Coordinates of C-alpha atoms in Angstrom, one line a residue:
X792 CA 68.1 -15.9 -45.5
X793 CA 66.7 -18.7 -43.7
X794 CA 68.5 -21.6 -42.6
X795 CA 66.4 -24.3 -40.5
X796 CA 69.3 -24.4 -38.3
X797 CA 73.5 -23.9 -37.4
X798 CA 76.3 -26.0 -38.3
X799 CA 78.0 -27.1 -35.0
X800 CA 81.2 -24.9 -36.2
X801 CA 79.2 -22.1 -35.9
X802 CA 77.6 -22.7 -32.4
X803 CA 81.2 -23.1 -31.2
X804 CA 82.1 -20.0 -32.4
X805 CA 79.6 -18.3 -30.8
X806 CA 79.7 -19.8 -27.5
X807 CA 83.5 -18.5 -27.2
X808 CA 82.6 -14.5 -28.0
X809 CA 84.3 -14.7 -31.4
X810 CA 81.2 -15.1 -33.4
X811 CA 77.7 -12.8 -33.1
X812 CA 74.7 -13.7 -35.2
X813 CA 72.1 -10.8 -36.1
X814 CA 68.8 -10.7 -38.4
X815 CA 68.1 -8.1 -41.0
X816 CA 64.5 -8.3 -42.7
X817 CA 64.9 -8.9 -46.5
X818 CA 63.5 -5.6 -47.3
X819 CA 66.6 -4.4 -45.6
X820 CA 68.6 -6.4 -47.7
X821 CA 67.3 -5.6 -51.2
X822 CA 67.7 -2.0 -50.4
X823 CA 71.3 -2.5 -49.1
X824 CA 72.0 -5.3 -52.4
X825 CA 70.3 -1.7 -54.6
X826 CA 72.9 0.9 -52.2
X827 CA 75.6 -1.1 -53.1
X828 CA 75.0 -1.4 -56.7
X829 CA 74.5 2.4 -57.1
X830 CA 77.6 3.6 -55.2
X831 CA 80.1 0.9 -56.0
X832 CA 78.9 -0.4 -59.8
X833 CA 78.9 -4.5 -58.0
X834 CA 75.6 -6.4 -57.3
X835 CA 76.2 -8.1 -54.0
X836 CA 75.0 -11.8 -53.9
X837 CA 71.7 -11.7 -51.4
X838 CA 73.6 -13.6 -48.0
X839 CA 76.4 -10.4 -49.2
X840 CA 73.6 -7.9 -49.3
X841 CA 72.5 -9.2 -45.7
X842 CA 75.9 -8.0 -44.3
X843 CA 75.5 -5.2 -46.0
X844 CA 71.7 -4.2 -44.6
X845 CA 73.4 -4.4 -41.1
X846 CA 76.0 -2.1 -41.5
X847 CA 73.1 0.5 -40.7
X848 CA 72.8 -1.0 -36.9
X849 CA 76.0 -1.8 -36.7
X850 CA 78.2 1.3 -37.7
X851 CA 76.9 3.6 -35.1
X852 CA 77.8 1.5 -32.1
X853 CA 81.1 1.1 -33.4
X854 CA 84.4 3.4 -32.2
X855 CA 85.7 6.2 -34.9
X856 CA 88.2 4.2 -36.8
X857 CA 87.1 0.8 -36.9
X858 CA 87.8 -1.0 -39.9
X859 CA 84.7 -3.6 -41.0
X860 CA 85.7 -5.9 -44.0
X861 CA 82.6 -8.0 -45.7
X862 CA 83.7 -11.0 -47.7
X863 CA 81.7 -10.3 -50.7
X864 CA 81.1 -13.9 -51.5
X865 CA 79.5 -14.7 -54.7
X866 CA 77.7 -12.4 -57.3
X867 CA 74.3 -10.8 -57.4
X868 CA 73.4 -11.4 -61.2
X869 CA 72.8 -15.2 -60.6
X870 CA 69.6 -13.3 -58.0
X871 CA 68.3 -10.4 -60.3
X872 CA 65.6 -12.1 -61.4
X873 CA 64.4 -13.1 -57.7
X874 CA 65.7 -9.7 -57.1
X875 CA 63.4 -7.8 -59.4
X876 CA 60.2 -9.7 -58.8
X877 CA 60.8 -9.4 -55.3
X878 CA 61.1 -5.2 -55.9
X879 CA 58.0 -5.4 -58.4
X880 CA 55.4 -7.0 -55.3
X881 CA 57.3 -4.4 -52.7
X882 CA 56.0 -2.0 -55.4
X883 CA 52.4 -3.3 -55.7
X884 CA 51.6 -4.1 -52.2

């Protein structure tokens, strides 16, 4: 997703450590939103399926054990039809 900038809530969070912000492309995300649909039977909203794309950078830096909880906000039906166009011109270009 692309915001054109951070609410001030935000920017405070992150200047005192207890907030990170990360990218993920959204080819990442529409595989994760399609991962996440297969193994769990739930289509992720797209800002969901971002969290989701960066589990695959994030889990390996992590200690064994940690627990990781995504706040799967919204549903992903409302997006199938950007979804699916967006998977048909992946498919064609």
């Amino acid at each position: 997703l692309d915001y054109p900038g951070v609410g001030p809530e935000h920017s405070y969070l992150c200047e005192l450590g207890r907030a990170e912000y990360v990218s993920v492309t959204d080819i990442q995300a529409l595989e994760a939103l399609q991962l996440v649909s297969q193994l769990e039977g739930i289509i992720p909203a797209l800002e969901t399926a971002h969290a989701f794309a960066y589990l695959e950078e994030l889990c390996p830096t992590l200690q064994h054990g940690t627990e990781i909880v995504i706040n799967c906000s919204g549903r992903g039906d409302k997006d199938v039809n950007t979804v699916s166009d967006k998977l048909k011109s992946n498919l064609n270009s």
